[in-house]
Amino acid sequence: MTRALPVLLLLCSTCALGAAQQEQLQQEARALVQQFVGQLKPQLQQAMQEGGPTRAIAVCATAAPTIADSLSESSGWRVRRVSLQQRNASRAVPDKWERAVLLQFDASASAGEKPMNLHLGELQGTRYRYMQAQGAEAICLTCHGENLAQPVIDALQQYYPDDMATGYQLGQVRGAISLSREM
Ligand code: HEC
């Protein structure tokens, strides 16, 4: 009995610390998601306005990986995008956990949940992982939807011969931003 108390205290302090730490990590991950989207979307929109979707594909092909890499470097997190039907075959193939989470996001979106509300954070040993779904909005369908314009099909073929990221409908989960950090 006399020995049980310190053990209990120890357990409770680690679980409290864990929860606070996870909250902090989740906030950092959310901030990085905002930064990723906040940097990519204006470039995408500007390129669309200036040169249409084929120009935007060329911009996106370099801008998206560059943003992911520079955010990873500056933050200490690993930042990338993944999808069950990826466009970029060298970067966006999900690992086992990401795949399971994406399937879960899909199921929730089919049940009516908005993709922007779908996220998941998890502590895995010494690694914290976080995923935020990205939904197919109207602007996305120009390059990810059904019945794409021929110049779009041609440009995608040129940059991404193994593209699987078409055929989406409004409100579906296009993919997710996936972040992780070693602690
Ligand atoms: C102008 C065409 C275009 C538009 C519009 C567009 N995308 Fe993409 N998308 C691309 C290209 C090109 C890539 C591959 C970028 C790369 O190499 O990382 C891509 C990749 C992605 C990826 C990474 C996973 C993968 O499949 O490689 C996600 C997630 C994604 N797009 C979501 C969206 C969402 C959400 C929108 C709307 C807000 C959107 N895209 C609008 C062209 C577009």
PDB file of N, CA and C and ligand atoms in Angstrom, residues 41 44 48 53 56-57 60-61 64-65 81-83 85-88 91-92 134-137 139-140 142-144 156 160 165 174-176, ligand 1:
ATOM      1  N   LYS A  41      -1.886  26.885 -52.576  1.00  0.00           N
ATOM      2  CA  LYS A  41      -3.133  27.294 -53.232  1.00  0.00           C
ATOM      3  C   LYS A  41      -3.009  28.606 -54.028  1.00  0.00           C
ATOM      4  N   LEU A  44      -1.234  27.938 -57.242  1.00  0.00           N
ATOM      5  CA  LEU A  44      -2.101  27.177 -58.142  1.00  0.00           C
ATOM      6  C   LEU A  44      -3.112  28.112 -58.808  1.00  0.00           C
ATOM      7  N   MET A  48      -3.403  29.211 -62.736  1.00  0.00           N
ATOM      8  CA  MET A  48      -4.653  28.925 -63.452  1.00  0.00           C
ATOM      9  C   MET A  48      -5.135  30.181 -64.174  1.00  0.00           C
ATOM     10  N   PRO A  53      -5.126  25.563 -66.848  1.00  0.00           N
ATOM     11  CA  PRO A  53      -4.728  24.366 -66.101  1.00  0.00           C
ATOM     12  C   PRO A  53      -3.410  23.736 -66.552  1.00  0.00           C
ATOM     13  N   ALA A  56      -0.830  25.514 -64.793  1.00  0.00           N
ATOM     14  CA  ALA A  56      -0.928  25.206 -63.357  1.00  0.00           C
ATOM     15  C   ALA A  56      -0.362  23.825 -63.041  1.00  0.00           C
ATOM     16  N   ILE A  57      -0.497  22.894 -63.974  1.00  0.00           N
ATOM     17  CA  ILE A  57       0.073  21.551 -63.754  1.00  0.00           C
ATOM     18  C   ILE A  57       1.595  21.655 -63.701  1.00  0.00           C
ATOM     19  N   CYS A  60       2.460  23.274 -60.396  1.00  0.00           N
ATOM     20  CA  CYS A  60       2.194  22.359 -59.280  1.00  0.00           C
ATOM     21  C   CYS A  60       3.243  21.252 -59.205  1.00  0.00           C
ATOM     22  N   ALA A  61       3.705  20.809 -60.373  1.00  0.00           N
ATOM     23  CA  ALA A  61       4.668  19.700 -60.420  1.00  0.00           C
ATOM     24  C   ALA A  61       5.965  20.048 -59.698  1.00  0.00           C
ATOM     25  N   ALA A  64       4.624  21.970 -55.483  1.00  0.00           N
ATOM     26  CA  ALA A  64       4.133  21.122 -54.384  1.00  0.00           C
ATOM     27  C   ALA A  64       5.275  20.359 -53.699  1.00  0.00           C
ATOM     28  N   PRO A  65       6.130  19.659 -54.464  1.00  0.00           N
ATOM     29  CA  PRO A  65       7.249  18.983 -53.794  1.00  0.00           C
ATOM     30  C   PRO A  65       8.205  19.955 -53.101  1.00  0.00           C
ATOM     31  N   ARG A  81       2.361  14.614 -48.989  1.00  0.00           N
ATOM     32  CA  ARG A  81       0.959  14.356 -49.317  1.00  0.00           C
ATOM     33  C   ARG A  81       0.834  12.933 -49.820  1.00  0.00           C
ATOM     34  N   VAL A  82      -0.266  12.307 -49.474  1.00  0.00           N
ATOM     35  CA  VAL A  82      -0.491  10.921 -49.887  1.00  0.00           C
ATOM     36  C   VAL A  82      -1.907  10.761 -50.434  1.00  0.00           C
ATOM     37  N   SER A  83      -2.107   9.696 -51.180  1.00  0.00           N
ATOM     38  CA  SER A  83      -3.439   9.417 -51.723  1.00  0.00           C
ATOM     39  C   SER A  83      -3.566   7.934 -52.037  1.00  0.00           C
ATOM     40  N   GLN A  85      -5.162   7.041 -54.607  1.00  0.00           N
ATOM     41  CA  GLN A  85      -5.016   7.062 -56.068  1.00  0.00           C
ATOM     42  C   GLN A  85      -4.057   8.194 -56.398  1.00  0.00           C
ATOM     43  N   GLN A  86      -2.780   7.906 -56.234  1.00  0.00           N
ATOM     44  CA  GLN A  86      -1.826   9.007 -56.312  1.00  0.00           C
ATOM     45  C   GLN A  86      -1.525   9.441 -57.740  1.00  0.00           C
ATOM     46  N   ARG A  87      -1.158  10.705 -57.830  1.00  0.00           N
ATOM     47  CA  ARG A  87      -0.673  11.286 -59.093  1.00  0.00           C
ATOM     48  C   ARG A  87       0.838  11.145 -59.147  1.00  0.00           C
ATOM     49  N   ASN A  88       1.503  11.631 -58.112  1.00  0.00           N
ATOM     50  CA  ASN A  88       2.962  11.556 -58.073  1.00  0.00           C
ATOM     51  C   ASN A  88       3.382  10.204 -57.485  1.00  0.00           C
ATOM     52  N   ARG A  91       6.202  10.081 -54.756  1.00  0.00           N
ATOM     53  CA  ARG A  91       6.079  10.775 -53.468  1.00  0.00           C
ATOM     54  C   ARG A  91       4.813  10.460 -52.685  1.00  0.00           C
ATOM     55  N   ALA A  92       3.767  10.097 -53.378  1.00  0.00           N
ATOM     56  CA  ALA A  92       2.455  10.117 -52.714  1.00  0.00           C
ATOM     57  C   ALA A  92       1.870   8.740 -52.393  1.00  0.00           C
ATOM     58  N   GLN A 134      -7.731  16.096 -47.492  1.00  0.00           N
ATOM     59  CA  GLN A 134      -7.963  17.189 -48.435  1.00  0.00           C
ATOM     60  C   GLN A 134      -9.108  16.789 -49.347  1.00  0.00           C
ATOM     61  N   GLY A 135     -10.165  17.596 -49.321  1.00  0.00           N
ATOM     62  CA  GLY A 135     -11.352  17.261 -50.096  1.00  0.00           C
ATOM     63  C   GLY A 135     -11.277  17.788 -51.518  1.00  0.00           C
ATOM     64  N   ALA A 136     -11.977  17.119 -52.422  1.00  0.00           N
ATOM     65  CA  ALA A 136     -12.066  17.591 -53.806  1.00  0.00           C
ATOM     66  C   ALA A 136     -13.085  18.723 -53.873  1.00  0.00           C
ATOM     67  N   GLU A 137     -12.564  19.943 -54.065  1.00  0.00           N
ATOM     68  CA  GLU A 137     -13.436  21.114 -54.239  1.00  0.00           C
ATOM     69  C   GLU A 137     -13.621  21.339 -55.734  1.00  0.00           C
ATOM     70  N   ILE A 139     -12.594  23.670 -57.781  1.00  0.00           N
ATOM     71  CA  ILE A 139     -11.378  24.009 -58.540  1.00  0.00           C
ATOM     72  C   ILE A 139     -10.492  22.779 -58.781  1.00  0.00           C
ATOM     73  N   CYS A 140     -10.528  21.838 -57.868  1.00  0.00           N
ATOM     74  CA  CYS A 140      -9.672  20.649 -57.967  1.00  0.00           C
ATOM     75  C   CYS A 140     -10.080  19.748 -59.130  1.00  0.00           C
ATOM     76  N   THR A 142     -10.877  20.334 -62.101  1.00  0.00           N
ATOM     77  CA  THR A 142     -10.255  20.627 -63.404  1.00  0.00           C
ATOM     78  C   THR A 142      -9.144  19.622 -63.696  1.00  0.00           C
ATOM     79  N   CYS A 143      -8.436  19.227 -62.666  1.00  0.00           N
ATOM     80  CA  CYS A 143      -7.296  18.317 -62.848  1.00  0.00           C
ATOM     81  C   CYS A 143      -7.469  16.970 -62.161  1.00  0.00           C
ATOM     82  N   HIS A 144      -8.514  16.816 -61.358  1.00  0.00           N
ATOM     83  CA  HIS A 144      -8.714  15.550 -60.636  1.00  0.00           C
ATOM     84  C   HIS A 144     -10.108  14.965 -60.873  1.00  0.00           C
ATOM     85  N   LEU A 156      -1.010  16.092 -68.110  1.00  0.00           N
ATOM     86  CA  LEU A 156      -0.855  15.135 -67.008  1.00  0.00           C
ATOM     87  C   LEU A 156      -0.055  13.917 -67.475  1.00  0.00           C
ATOM     88  N   TYR A 160       3.063  12.964 -65.521  1.00  0.00           N
ATOM     89  CA  TYR A 160       2.732  11.826 -64.638  1.00  0.00           C
ATOM     90  C   TYR A 160       2.145  10.665 -65.441  1.00  0.00           C
ATOM     91  N   ALA A 165      -4.894   9.887 -60.331  1.00  0.00           N
ATOM     92  CA  ALA A 165      -5.660  10.849 -59.526  1.00  0.00           C
ATOM     93  C   ALA A 165      -6.739  11.598 -60.309  1.00  0.00           C
ATOM     94  N   ARG A 174      -9.638  13.633 -51.695  1.00  0.00           N
ATOM     95  CA  ARG A 174      -8.645  13.530 -52.782  1.00  0.00           C
ATOM     96  C   ARG A 174      -7.353  12.903 -52.261  1.00  0.00           C
ATOM     97  N   GLY A 175      -7.045  13.196 -51.005  1.00  0.00           N
ATOM     98  CA  GLY A 175      -5.822  12.661 -50.409  1.00  0.00           C
ATOM     99  C   GLY A 175      -5.663  13.293 -49.040  1.00  0.00           C
ATOM    100  N   ALA A 176      -4.435  13.297 -48.542  1.00  0.00           N
ATOM    101  CA  ALA A 176      -4.221  13.895 -47.225  1.00  0.00           C
ATOM    102  C   ALA A 176      -2.807  14.436 -47.128  1.00  0.00           C
TER     103      ALA A 176
HETATM  104  C1  HEC B   1      -3.954  22.535 -62.326  1.00  0.00           C
HETATM  105  C2  HEC B   1      -4.188  21.153 -61.973  1.00  0.00           C
HETATM  106  C3  HEC B   1      -4.480  20.806 -60.541  1.00  0.00           C
HETATM  107  C4  HEC B   1      -5.480  21.312 -59.745  1.00  0.00           C
HETATM  108  C5  HEC B   1      -6.496  22.376 -60.100  1.00  0.00           C
HETATM  109  C6  HEC B   1      -5.369  20.606 -58.492  1.00  0.00           C
HETATM  110  N1  HEC B   1      -4.348  19.707 -58.519  1.00  0.00           N
HETATM  111 FE1  HEC B   1      -3.858  18.372 -57.081  1.00  0.00          FE
HETATM  112  N2  HEC B   1      -2.297  17.766 -58.149  1.00  0.00           N
HETATM  113  C7  HEC B   1      -1.939  18.288 -59.383  1.00  0.00           C
HETATM  114  C8  HEC B   1      -0.611  17.834 -59.712  1.00  0.00           C
HETATM  115  C9  HEC B   1       0.164  18.197 -60.972  1.00  0.00           C
HETATM  116  C10 HEC B   1      -0.190  17.030 -58.631  1.00  0.00           C
HETATM  117  C11 HEC B   1       1.136  16.335 -58.447  1.00  0.00           C
HETATM  118  C12 HEC B   1       2.060  17.257 -57.654  1.00  0.00           C
HETATM  119  C13 HEC B   1       3.311  16.586 -57.196  1.00  0.00           C
HETATM  120  O1  HEC B   1       4.080  16.150 -58.045  1.00  0.00           O
HETATM  121  O2  HEC B   1       3.510  16.522 -55.975  1.00  0.00           O
HETATM  122  C14 HEC B   1      -1.272  17.013 -57.682  1.00  0.00           C
HETATM  123  C15 HEC B   1      -1.221  16.316 -56.496  1.00  0.00           C
HETATM  124  C16 HEC B   1      -2.169  16.404 -55.516  1.00  0.00           C
HETATM  125  C17 HEC B   1      -2.097  15.697 -54.250  1.00  0.00           C
HETATM  126  C18 HEC B   1      -0.939  14.829 -53.758  1.00  0.00           C
HETATM  127  C19 HEC B   1      -1.180  13.371 -53.889  1.00  0.00           C
HETATM  128  C20 HEC B   1      -0.957  12.852 -55.289  1.00  0.00           C
HETATM  129  O3  HEC B   1      -1.929  12.305 -55.808  1.00  0.00           O
HETATM  130  O4  HEC B   1       0.148  12.992 -55.847  1.00  0.00           O
HETATM  131  C21 HEC B   1      -3.214  16.037 -53.550  1.00  0.00           C
HETATM  132  C22 HEC B   1      -3.607  15.545 -52.171  1.00  0.00           C
HETATM  133  C23 HEC B   1      -3.953  16.965 -54.376  1.00  0.00           C
HETATM  134  N3  HEC B   1      -3.289  17.143 -55.571  1.00  0.00           N
HETATM  135  C24 HEC B   1      -5.128  17.562 -53.980  1.00  0.00           C
HETATM  136  C25 HEC B   1      -5.703  18.602 -54.696  1.00  0.00           C
HETATM  137  C26 HEC B   1      -6.797  19.366 -54.183  1.00  0.00           C
HETATM  138  C27 HEC B   1      -7.485  19.138 -52.854  1.00  0.00           C
HETATM  139  C28 HEC B   1      -7.073  20.317 -55.124  1.00  0.00           C
HETATM  140  C29 HEC B   1      -8.080  21.424 -55.046  1.00  0.00           C
HETATM  141  C30 HEC B   1      -7.964  22.349 -53.934  1.00  0.00           C
HETATM  142  C31 HEC B   1      -6.164  20.108 -56.240  1.00  0.00           C
HETATM  143  N4  HEC B   1      -5.341  19.062 -55.929  1.00  0.00           N
HETATM  144  C32 HEC B   1      -6.176  20.844 -57.397  1.00  0.00           C
HETATM  145  C33 HEC B   1      -2.702  19.085 -60.186  1.00  0.00           C
HETATM  146  C34 HEC B   1      -3.777  19.811 -59.759  1.00  0.00           C
END
